[in-house]
Amino acid sequence: MKRLEKVRKGLQAQEIDGLLVTSAVNRRYLTGFTGTAGAVLISEKGAVFITDFRYTEQAQAQVKGYDIVEHKASMPEMIGEKANELGIKKLGFEKHQTTYQEYELYKSKVSRTLVPVSGIIEELRLNKNEEELNILAEAANIADAAFDHITTYIRPGVTEIEVSNELEFFMRKKGADSSSFDIIVASGERSALPHGVASEKKIQSGELVTLDFGAYYKGYCSDITRTVAVGEPDEELKKIYQTVYEAQLKAMEEIKPGMTGVEADSVAREHIKKNGFGDKFGHGLGHGLGMEVHEEPRLSPKGNKELTPGMVVTVEPGIYVAGLGGTRIEDDIVITENGNRSLTHSPKELIILGE
């Protein structure tokens, strides 16, 4: 079923007869438009893509199945005009995307009943088709190649920010538009920071270094984490690493369709608890991955959504001990009919650089 048809089913479910989409991610998902300005208006009768002079030609090339309209007056005025032409009485708008100021503008210019809605497009994005999975696999391949490269670059005396920049440059050279998010490089005691964005700290011998990065490629994200040692780490750090490694492998082996996010999370969490680090794993096991680096479903103690084939999620247990260091290992997987398949393939056994 085409995406427009699925959206129209969603309109019926939410008891509205039109939907306004202004989120850049949802707009691209529905239309393929890669520009930065535009609105999508969908009803049972038609579908309109509204943009300005800068993007009209681009929209005509990229957006198929929509009437392309160039607005000369304000965007809210054009939305109101086209909603009237489409016979929309109850117009849904993306409540998580729309600011109160924008809502006030729509209210003054769009003479329809405005209904805040969420989830119509996001639910469609949950399960990836073959084309999306192929792009996600390419994004994952870029990240894998970057990890292989960076293990030849990291050495004592190099700063975290230098490692981050090298990862960024390498992924762009391999075809990525950018990194998926601010790259995390956290060494030594800073590896106990789950989101330790790269700093000016110099990497020292004997430290663990956590690298969390991904490639943004053709509108989709990869997200991988590996932790390496620079020189021989102490025994407690090795124990932390081994515990996370075993928990991650166990989760990768057991995650399958029909599980909830809670059940998937508990596979790794119970192993970490059993080894005495339960209070050092403070985040969820993973999250959905696609056009955004954090999507539904959530693999966490609160993740009640059931996993179904075509969903792509991360699997990233971690242990973080303040004043000592930490470890996280993360892969991207797609849920299959019988289990899961990994999109990332970088080695996970502890790599000791400099040996």
C-alpha positions as a Python dict, from the first residue, in 0.01 Angstrom:
ca = {
    (1, 'M'): (0, 0, 0),
    (2, 'K'): (137, 342, -95),
    (3, 'R'): (226, 584, 181),
    (4, 'L'): (-47, 832, 86),
    (5, 'E'): (-310, 561, 114),
    (6, 'K'): (-179, 462, 456),
    (7, 'V'): (-192, 824, 572),
    (8, 'R'): (-554, 847, 460),
    (9, 'K'): (-635, 544, 671),
    (10, 'G'): (-471, 723, 960),
    (11, 'L'): (-696, 1024, 903),
    (12, 'Q'): (-1000, 806, 947),
    (13, 'A'): (-860, 650, 1265),
    (14, 'Q'): (-804, 995, 1419),
    (15, 'E'): (-1140, 1129, 1294),
    (16, 'I'): (-995, 1412, 1088),
    (17, 'D'): (-1034, 1477, 716),
    (18, 'G'): (-702, 1647, 653),
    (19, 'L'): (-342, 1645, 777),
    (20, 'L'): (-79, 1917, 773),
    (21, 'V'): (280, 1790, 781),
    (22, 'T'): (558, 2038, 850),
    (23, 'S'): (818, 1813, 1017),
    (24, 'A'): (1124, 1797, 789),
    (25, 'V'): (1168, 1424, 853),
    (26, 'N'): (804, 1331, 794),
    (27, 'R'): (788, 1561, 492),
    (28, 'R'): (1086, 1383, 336),
    (29, 'Y'): (945, 1041, 423),
    (30, 'L'): (618, 1118, 244),
    (31, 'T'): (750, 1307, -57),
    (32, 'G'): (1124, 1252, -100),
    (33, 'F'): (1179, 1629, -83),
    (34, 'T'): (1524, 1716, 54),
    (35, 'G'): (1487, 2094, 74),
    (36, 'T'): (1440, 2290, 393),
    (37, 'A'): (1107, 2468, 333),
    (38, 'G'): (773, 2312, 253),
    (39, 'A'): (443, 2186, 390),
    (40, 'V'): (236, 1882, 297),
    (41, 'L'): (-143, 1890, 300),
    (42, 'I'): (-327, 1560, 260),
    (43, 'S'): (-701, 1490, 244),
    (44, 'E'): (-919, 1212, 108),
    (45, 'K'): (-954, 1412, -214),
    (46, 'G'): (-600, 1521, -282),
    (47, 'A'): (-244, 1591, -177),
    (48, 'V'): (-66, 1924, -205),
    (49, 'F'): (299, 2019, -154),
    (50, 'I'): (347, 2388, -75),
    (51, 'T'): (685, 2559, -99),
    (52, 'D'): (837, 2892, -198),
    (53, 'F'): (1017, 3019, -506),
    (54, 'R'): (1356, 2884, -393),
    (55, 'Y'): (1238, 2522, -401),
    (56, 'T'): (964, 2505, -666),
    (57, 'E'): (1187, 2354, -933),
    (58, 'Q'): (1341, 2109, -687),
    (59, 'A'): (996, 2003, -565),
    (60, 'Q'): (877, 1944, -921),
    (61, 'A'): (1171, 1707, -972),
    (62, 'Q'): (1150, 1523, -640),
    (63, 'V'): (785, 1521, -531),
    (64, 'K'): (558, 1283, -721),
    (65, 'G'): (183, 1233, -667),
    (66, 'Y'): (130, 1580, -517),
    (67, 'D'): (13, 1909, -665),
    (68, 'I'): (308, 2148, -635),
    (69, 'V'): (205, 2494, -520),
    (70, 'E'): (430, 2798, -482),
    (71, 'H'): (312, 3031, -209),
    (72, 'K'): (352, 3403, -265),
    (73, 'A'): (151, 3510, 37),
    (74, 'S'): (235, 3361, 377),
    (75, 'M'): (252, 2985, 423),
    (76, 'P'): (-43, 2980, 671),
    (77, 'E'): (-259, 3174, 422),
    (78, 'M'): (-179, 2926, 145),
    (79, 'I'): (-250, 2634, 379),
    (80, 'G'): (-588, 2788, 456),
    (81, 'E'): (-666, 2841, 89),
    (82, 'K'): (-574, 2486, -11),
    (83, 'A'): (-752, 2331, 291),
    (84, 'N'): (-1066, 2511, 174),
    (85, 'E'): (-1022, 2383, -184),
    (86, 'L'): (-978, 2027, -55),
    (87, 'G'): (-1295, 2053, 154),
    (88, 'I'): (-1110, 1992, 481),
    (89, 'K'): (-1317, 2071, 790),
    (90, 'K'): (-1103, 1915, 1065),
    (91, 'L'): (-734, 1967, 995),
    (92, 'G'): (-483, 1769, 1197),
    (93, 'F'): (-143, 1923, 1269),
    (94, 'E'): (172, 1765, 1419),
    (95, 'K'): (149, 1863, 1784),
    (96, 'H'): (510, 1772, 1864),
    (97, 'Q'): (638, 1975, 1570),
    (98, 'T'): (423, 2287, 1592),
    (99, 'T'): (515, 2575, 1822),
    (100, 'Y'): (246, 2773, 1999),
    (101, 'Q'): (335, 3076, 1785),
    (102, 'E'): (281, 2870, 1468),
    (103, 'Y'): (-46, 2737, 1606),
    (104, 'E'): (-169, 3093, 1665),
    (105, 'L'): (-78, 3182, 1306),
    (106, 'Y'): (-266, 2881, 1169),
    (107, 'K'): (-563, 2963, 1388),
    (108, 'S'): (-579, 3316, 1248),
    (109, 'K'): (-524, 3221, 882),
    (110, 'V'): (-677, 2873, 846),
    (111, 'S'): (-1053, 2884, 893),
    (112, 'R'): (-1078, 2513, 982),
    (113, 'T'): (-1105, 2322, 1306),
    (114, 'L'): (-744, 2254, 1408),
    (115, 'V'): (-680, 1918, 1577),
    (116, 'P'): (-345, 1830, 1740),
    (117, 'V'): (-240, 1478, 1636),
    (118, 'S'): (67, 1258, 1662),
    (119, 'G'): (189, 922, 1542),
    (120, 'I'): (21, 901, 1199),
    (121, 'I'): (347, 925, 1002),
    (122, 'E'): (570, 791, 1279),
    (123, 'E'): (373, 465, 1288),
    (124, 'L'): (433, 421, 915),
    (125, 'R'): (805, 478, 966),
    (126, 'L'): (834, 199, 1225),
    (127, 'N'): (865, -86, 975),
    (128, 'K'): (1119, -32, 700),
    (129, 'N'): (1076, -159, 345),
    (130, 'E'): (1351, -320, 139),
    (131, 'E'): (1470, 10, -9),
    (132, 'E'): (1500, 166, 336),
    (133, 'L'): (1683, -137, 474),
    (134, 'N'): (1932, -123, 189),
    (135, 'I'): (2009, 243, 265),
    (136, 'L'): (2040, 169, 637),
    (137, 'A'): (2280, -116, 556),
    (138, 'E'): (2494, 123, 348),
    (139, 'A'): (2496, 374, 635),
    (140, 'A'): (2603, 94, 868),
    (141, 'N'): (2879, -10, 628),
    (142, 'I'): (3019, 343, 634),
    (143, 'A'): (3025, 335, 1015),
    (144, 'D'): (3195, -6, 1015),
    (145, 'A'): (3463, 122, 777),
    (146, 'A'): (3511, 427, 1000),
    (147, 'F'): (3567, 210, 1305),
    (148, 'D'): (3824, 1, 1121),
    (149, 'H'): (4001, 322, 1018),
    (150, 'I'): (3995, 489, 1358),
    (151, 'T'): (4166, 195, 1530),
    (152, 'T'): (4475, 284, 1323),
    (153, 'Y'): (4452, 649, 1431),
    (154, 'I'): (4397, 634, 1809),
    (155, 'R'): (4713, 647, 2019),
    (156, 'P'): (4829, 808, 2343),
    (157, 'G'): (4845, 1188, 2316),
    (158, 'V'): (4571, 1224, 2055),
    (159, 'T'): (4277, 1430, 2181),
    (160, 'E'): (3918, 1310, 2184),
    (161, 'I'): (3815, 1593, 1952),
    (162, 'E'): (4084, 1492, 1703),
    (163, 'V'): (3943, 1138, 1702),
    (164, 'S'): (3591, 1277, 1655),
    (165, 'N'): (3699, 1496, 1364),
    (166, 'E'): (3881, 1206, 1200),
    (167, 'L'): (3567, 993, 1221),
    (168, 'E'): (3358, 1273, 1070),
    (169, 'F'): (3599, 1338, 784),
    (170, 'F'): (3635, 968, 707),
    (171, 'M'): (3258, 905, 695),
    (172, 'R'): (3205, 1203, 467),
    (173, 'K'): (3478, 1076, 235),
    (174, 'K'): (3295, 744, 223),
    (175, 'G'): (2973, 914, 109),
    (176, 'A'): (2794, 1020, 427),
    (177, 'D'): (2620, 1359, 425),
    (178, 'S'): (2730, 1406, 785),
    (179, 'S'): (2748, 1221, 1112),
    (180, 'S'): (2412, 1110, 1252),
    (181, 'F'): (2466, 1306, 1576),
    (182, 'D'): (2739, 1476, 1778),
    (183, 'I'): (3011, 1210, 1793),
    (184, 'I'): (3089, 1071, 2139),
    (185, 'V'): (3454, 1004, 2220),
    (186, 'A'): (3504, 947, 2592),
    (187, 'S'): (3833, 820, 2734),
    (188, 'G'): (3957, 720, 3077),
    (189, 'E'): (3728, 837, 3358),
    (190, 'R'): (3520, 1021, 3097),
    (191, 'S'): (3414, 684, 2951),
    (192, 'A'): (3180, 666, 3251),
    (193, 'L'): (2980, 947, 3087),
    (194, 'P'): (2718, 779, 2864),
    (195, 'H'): (2701, 1090, 2642),
    (196, 'G'): (3056, 1218, 2679),
    (197, 'V'): (3081, 1428, 2364),
    (198, 'A'): (3443, 1462, 2249),
    (199, 'S'): (3658, 1705, 2446),
    (200, 'E'): (4013, 1840, 2436),
    (201, 'K'): (4126, 1564, 2676),
    (202, 'K'): (4430, 1369, 2557),
    (203, 'I'): (4397, 991, 2547),
    (204, 'Q'): (4637, 812, 2781),
    (205, 'S'): (4780, 461, 2792),
    (206, 'G'): (4579, 217, 3004),
    (207, 'E'): (4246, 388, 2932),
    (208, 'L'): (3928, 262, 2774),
    (209, 'V'): (3793, 480, 2493),
    (210, 'T'): (3423, 469, 2405),
    (211, 'L'): (3337, 571, 2048),
    (212, 'D'): (2969, 631, 1964),
    (213, 'F'): (2907, 756, 1611),
    (214, 'G'): (2708, 697, 1295),
    (215, 'A'): (2672, 803, 933),
    (216, 'Y'): (2380, 1010, 804),
    (217, 'Y'): (2336, 878, 451),
    (218, 'K'): (2056, 940, 198),
    (219, 'G'): (1825, 1052, 478),
    (220, 'Y'): (1890, 760, 714),
    (221, 'C'): (2112, 708, 1018),
    (222, 'S'): (2346, 443, 1147),
    (223, 'D'): (2452, 434, 1512),
    (224, 'I'): (2737, 219, 1641),
    (225, 'T'): (2936, 212, 1964),
    (226, 'R'): (3263, 35, 2030),
    (227, 'T'): (3492, 62, 2331),
    (228, 'V'): (3864, -3, 2283),
    (229, 'A'): (4163, -4, 2517),
    (230, 'V'): (4479, 197, 2457),
    (231, 'G'): (4744, -15, 2621),
    (232, 'E'): (4663, -276, 2884),
    (233, 'P'): (4364, -178, 3104),
    (234, 'D'): (4334, -286, 3468),
    (235, 'E'): (4138, -597, 3572),
    (236, 'E'): (3825, -410, 3686),
    (237, 'L'): (3795, -238, 3348),
    (238, 'K'): (3840, -575, 3177),
    (239, 'K'): (3561, -719, 3394),
    (240, 'I'): (3331, -430, 3301),
    (241, 'Y'): (3408, -482, 2934),
    (242, 'Q'): (3350, -857, 2947),
    (243, 'T'): (3018, -816, 3127),
    (244, 'V'): (2888, -568, 2866),
    (245, 'Y'): (3021, -785, 2585),
    (246, 'E'): (2837, -1093, 2714),
    (247, 'A'): (2516, -897, 2778),
    (248, 'Q'): (2521, -752, 2428),
    (249, 'L'): (2584, -1091, 2265),
    (250, 'K'): (2304, -1246, 2471),
    (251, 'A'): (2058, -976, 2367),
    (252, 'M'): (2160, -1004, 2002),
    (253, 'E'): (2098, -1378, 2015),
    (254, 'E'): (1758, -1358, 2184),
    (255, 'I'): (1579, -1053, 2041),
    (256, 'K'): (1300, -1161, 1807),
    (257, 'P'): (956, -1053, 1683),
    (258, 'G'): (678, -1074, 1938),
    (259, 'M'): (900, -949, 2220),
    (260, 'T'): (822, -617, 2380),
    (261, 'G'): (1086, -353, 2439),
    (262, 'V'): (1074, -440, 2810),
    (263, 'E'): (1145, -807, 2742),
    (264, 'A'): (1434, -727, 2508),
    (265, 'D'): (1583, -487, 2760),
    (266, 'S'): (1562, -739, 3042),
    (267, 'V'): (1779, -994, 2858),
    (268, 'A'): (2086, -772, 2886),
    (269, 'R'): (1985, -603, 3210),
    (270, 'E'): (1954, -928, 3404),
    (271, 'H'): (2299, -1040, 3293),
    (272, 'I'): (2452, -711, 3403),
    (273, 'K'): (2269, -729, 3739),
    (274, 'K'): (2388, -1085, 3793),
    (275, 'N'): (2746, -965, 3757),
    (276, 'G'): (2707, -692, 4017),
    (277, 'F'): (2669, -386, 3794),
    (278, 'G'): (2290, -347, 3788),
    (279, 'D'): (2297, 9, 3922),
    (280, 'K'): (2562, 108, 3667),
    (281, 'F'): (2338, 49, 3363),
    (282, 'G'): (2113, 352, 3378),
    (283, 'H'): (1970, 379, 3027),
    (284, 'G'): (1758, 157, 2804),
    (285, 'L'): (1902, -123, 2594),
    (286, 'G'): (1823, 51, 2267),
    (287, 'H'): (1595, 255, 2045),
    (288, 'G'): (1446, 259, 1701),
    (289, 'L'): (1663, 383, 1416),
    (290, 'G'): (1575, 521, 1075),
    (291, 'M'): (1541, 873, 938),
    (292, 'E'): (1609, 991, 1292),
    (293, 'V'): (1872, 849, 1521),
    (294, 'H'): (1619, 806, 1803),
    (295, 'E'): (1279, 673, 1699),
    (296, 'E'): (1025, 426, 1827),
    (297, 'P'): (1030, 152, 1942),
    (298, 'R'): (1221, 181, 2269),
    (299, 'L'): (1402, -114, 2422),
    (300, 'S'): (1378, -12, 2787),
    (301, 'P'): (1199, -94, 3112),
    (302, 'K'): (916, 127, 2979),
    (303, 'G'): (913, 4, 2619),
    (304, 'N'): (579, -170, 2578),
    (305, 'K'): (564, -172, 2197),
    (306, 'E'): (590, -517, 2039),
    (307, 'L'): (878, -580, 1799),
    (308, 'T'): (770, -675, 1447),
    (309, 'P'): (960, -761, 1126),
    (310, 'G'): (1108, -460, 952),
    (311, 'M'): (1176, -260, 1265),
    (312, 'V'): (1537, -144, 1304),
    (313, 'V'): (1669, -99, 1658),
    (314, 'T'): (1997, -52, 1838),
    (315, 'V'): (2127, -294, 2102),
    (316, 'E'): (2359, -101, 2335),
    (317, 'P'): (2407, -215, 2694),
    (318, 'G'): (2660, -24, 2901),
    (319, 'I'): (2825, -5, 3242),
    (320, 'Y'): (2948, 327, 3380),
    (321, 'V'): (3153, 355, 3699),
    (322, 'A'): (3225, 712, 3808),
    (323, 'G'): (3593, 778, 3876),
    (324, 'L'): (3700, 465, 3688),
    (325, 'G'): (3546, 440, 3341),
    (326, 'G'): (3288, 255, 3143),
    (327, 'T'): (3201, 49, 2838),
    (328, 'R'): (2921, 48, 2584),
    (329, 'I'): (2886, -182, 2283),
    (330, 'E'): (2618, -108, 2023),
    (331, 'D'): (2495, -265, 1702),
    (332, 'D'): (2209, -187, 1465),
    (333, 'I'): (1975, -479, 1394),
    (334, 'V'): (1666, -537, 1183),
    (335, 'I'): (1390, -754, 1324),
    (336, 'T'): (1322, -1047, 1088),
    (337, 'E'): (1047, -1309, 1072),
    (338, 'N'): (1240, -1545, 1299),
    (339, 'G'): (1482, -1330, 1495),
    (340, 'N'): (1709, -1045, 1393),
    (341, 'R'): (1988, -961, 1153),
    (342, 'S'): (2276, -728, 1231),
    (343, 'L'): (2348, -436, 1000),
    (344, 'T'): (2677, -349, 1175),
    (345, 'H'): (2964, -595, 1176),
    (346, 'S'): (3264, -434, 1350),
    (347, 'P'): (3452, -668, 1589),
    (348, 'K'): (3335, -658, 1950),
    (349, 'E'): (3602, -851, 2137),
    (350, 'L'): (3820, -614, 2339),
    (351, 'I'): (4076, -453, 2110),
    (352, 'I'): (4393, -338, 2287),
    (353, 'L'): (4560, -79, 2067),
    (354, 'G'): (4935, -48, 2078),
    (355, 'E'): (5002, -419, 2127),
}
